[in-house]
Amino acid sequence: MASVVGKRIGGRVYYYLAESARVDGKPRVVGQRYLGTAEDIAAAMSGSAPAAAGARHRSFGDVAAVWGTLQRLDLIRRVDVVAGAQRARPTLGFHVALAVLHRATAPDTEFEQWWSGCAAQDLVRPRPPKGAITAANHQRALRRLSAERITGVEAAVAEAVRGLLGDDGTEALAVDVAQFAAFTAADCTLVGRDVLAGLGLVVTRDGAIPLASRVYRRSAAPTFGALAGELGGRYPDADVTLVFHAGQAAQLDLGARSGFVGALPLADHPELLARPAAGHRRVDPERFAGLTALDTRAIVDGVRRRVIVTHSDTLHAAQQRAFTDELSTAVRELDGLAAALAAGTHRGDRTQVRAEISRIIRGRRVERVLGTTLEGTRAGEIRLTRRVDDAAVARLGDEFFGKQVLVTDRDWPVAEVVTAYRARTHLESTFRWLTGAGPSARAEWTPHRIAVHTLVSVLAATVTHLMRREADRAGMNLSVAELLDQLCGIGETVLRHRSTGGRPRTRRILSDRTPRQQALYELFGLERYAPA
């Protein structure tokens, strides 16, 4: 039974809708809902609502989806198990979860600024005490991440990932993100010591989700084979495939190695590049639009291997544009040099002029299409002419642009070989997105800071790649940046109404969603966190 009751507070009457029921045979109030003052009720009955005193907009979808994934991984509990007994509240696990949430959703925003206006304050559980989350307290908590705890946290989260993936987590890839330090906005030089360089990773074959990592410095960079062996040794029960790019191929003895997917230098295999395009087949139009491949065999390091020659329309167009710009620059500089020689303002001898031409035509591909002729022998009498071989330009485009030569000893379908090779590219893109935050001053980069920064970055990549894998399985082929951008577009408006003497009243409203945003909303179960 429902009834309206009034309560006098501070000289004013506030009304509540009271729900009554019999409990043990006696009438009791079992619930009540605040309605407001008489004026509020009258405004509601007339169809108008009290005007909001203020409003602010904040992103909701990315924060809710990342936090939900952290809960699925049980990250807080797992970190706290590694940390052991703690008296501090919130716990270390809670602070690590907040650090990962911050890194994944707002890497370019300072922590305290992010937390002060973030939807996380209304979503995270357990809710921290008021005033407990400050930048100083947060950094103080993360200092408790010793080297042993960092290793333990990474292993505990990897165990959770493999548990979620089941049989799909038994195959892994070893990759090297050599530009990891370059993606960080801050200077990663350790004062008086060395420079941070790259990051070796073992990731799941399905989704490229990080399982183990090792950051290394420039002066002590291991060979890629040694790095992959070290990381792969952490998972002896997993089948680890080495993934390498063309620049690393010379470091590896493929004849003595099993389990690899990599790229070979194009110039080393002209016979493969000359194969007619008619032999190529489309790889997967949905996942790899415009990608074709020729699956064949060739001699690599003295052994007959499976090689896959791929051609990407997108890569071809990008390389064509870059080459056109490079060629235009060289032609413009040569024409300037020719004009200077003709005007007598450049009076170098033939040796000096040839050195200048070599400087201008410094790209091997430009040299293939751009020819020069010098006339005259004495300074002041030398003349330069140049010519562009259009037929050579066409051959260059046909043979090189858009192509890669992959080699592997795996019998996977072509699409899976390409996916494995592109794992490094996806990871580089992810870390470029995630590593904008970090110590801002050079003096702050201590070995411990770098270790914590790396852990948070790797865990953020773990969470976001797990989300990306789920979106991919739902038919949405998105990069991490595209996925988070779509989720960030699911916003929340917080309306603040004028106080009527009681508690300040706020109302949270989610923004309208596009069909793709609605699909992501349902995929990640964001209704759990949505305002009532």
mmCIF file of C-alpha atoms in Angstrom, residues 175-186 188 195-201 214-218 221 224 227 245 247-248 424-425 427-436 453-454 457:
data_model
loop_
_atom_site.group_PDB
_atom_site.id
_atom_site.type_symbol
_atom_site.label_atom_id
_atom_site.label_comp_id
_atom_site.label_asym_id
_atom_site.label_seq_id
_atom_site.Cartn_x
_atom_site.Cartn_y
_atom_site.Cartn_z
ATOM 1 C CA VAL A 175 57.111 -10.032 -30.592
ATOM 2 C CA ASP A 176 59.442 -7.083 -30.131
ATOM 3 C CA VAL A 177 57.999 -3.553 -29.814
ATOM 4 C CA ALA A 178 61.326 -1.866 -30.481
ATOM 5 C CA GLN A 179 59.850 1.660 -30.482
ATOM 6 C CA PHE A 180 58.172 1.358 -27.061
ATOM 7 C CA ALA A 181 60.209 4.217 -25.561
ATOM 8 C CA ALA A 182 59.564 6.438 -28.589
ATOM 9 C CA PHE A 183 55.808 6.201 -27.969
ATOM 10 C CA THR A 184 56.227 7.739 -24.509
ATOM 11 C CA ALA A 185 55.905 11.511 -24.457
ATOM 12 C CA ALA A 186 58.516 11.948 -21.732
ATOM 13 C CA CYS A 188 63.151 8.083 -21.028
ATOM 14 C CA VAL A 195 68.220 5.047 -22.420
ATOM 15 C CA LEU A 196 65.085 2.942 -22.426
ATOM 16 C CA ALA A 197 64.649 1.322 -25.837
ATOM 17 C CA GLY A 198 62.114 -1.430 -26.453
ATOM 18 C CA LEU A 199 59.760 -4.002 -25.055
ATOM 19 C CA GLY A 200 59.701 -7.733 -25.723
ATOM 20 C CA LEU A 201 56.332 -9.451 -25.317
ATOM 21 C CA ARG A 214 60.549 -7.497 -20.661
ATOM 22 C CA VAL A 215 61.690 -3.914 -21.129
ATOM 23 C CA TYR A 216 65.284 -3.412 -22.253
ATOM 24 C CA ARG A 217 67.756 -0.542 -22.588
ATOM 25 C CA ARG A 218 69.552 0.538 -25.715
ATOM 26 C CA ALA A 221 69.442 -4.723 -26.116
ATOM 27 C CA PHE A 224 65.602 -10.859 -30.857
ATOM 28 C CA LEU A 227 64.686 -12.189 -26.141
ATOM 29 C CA HIS A 245 60.110 -7.998 -39.236
ATOM 30 C CA GLY A 247 65.079 -5.793 -40.323
ATOM 31 C CA GLN A 248 65.421 -8.651 -37.798
ATOM 32 C CA ARG A 424 53.331 -6.387 -33.740
ATOM 33 C CA THR A 425 51.739 -3.559 -35.750
ATOM 34 C CA LEU A 427 50.651 -3.665 -30.443
ATOM 35 C CA GLU A 428 52.712 -0.708 -31.633
ATOM 36 C CA SER A 429 49.504 1.162 -32.408
ATOM 37 C CA THR A 430 48.101 0.293 -28.981
ATOM 38 C CA PHE A 431 51.206 1.409 -27.076
ATOM 39 C CA ARG A 432 51.364 4.593 -29.120
ATOM 40 C CA TRP A 433 47.818 5.273 -27.855
ATOM 41 C CA LEU A 434 48.438 4.215 -24.250
ATOM 42 C CA THR A 435 51.856 5.573 -23.317
ATOM 43 C CA GLY A 436 51.209 9.283 -23.443
ATOM 44 C CA HIS A 453 55.075 2.614 -16.127
ATOM 45 C CA THR A 454 55.742 -0.497 -18.216
ATOM 46 C CA SER A 457 51.065 0.061 -19.988
#
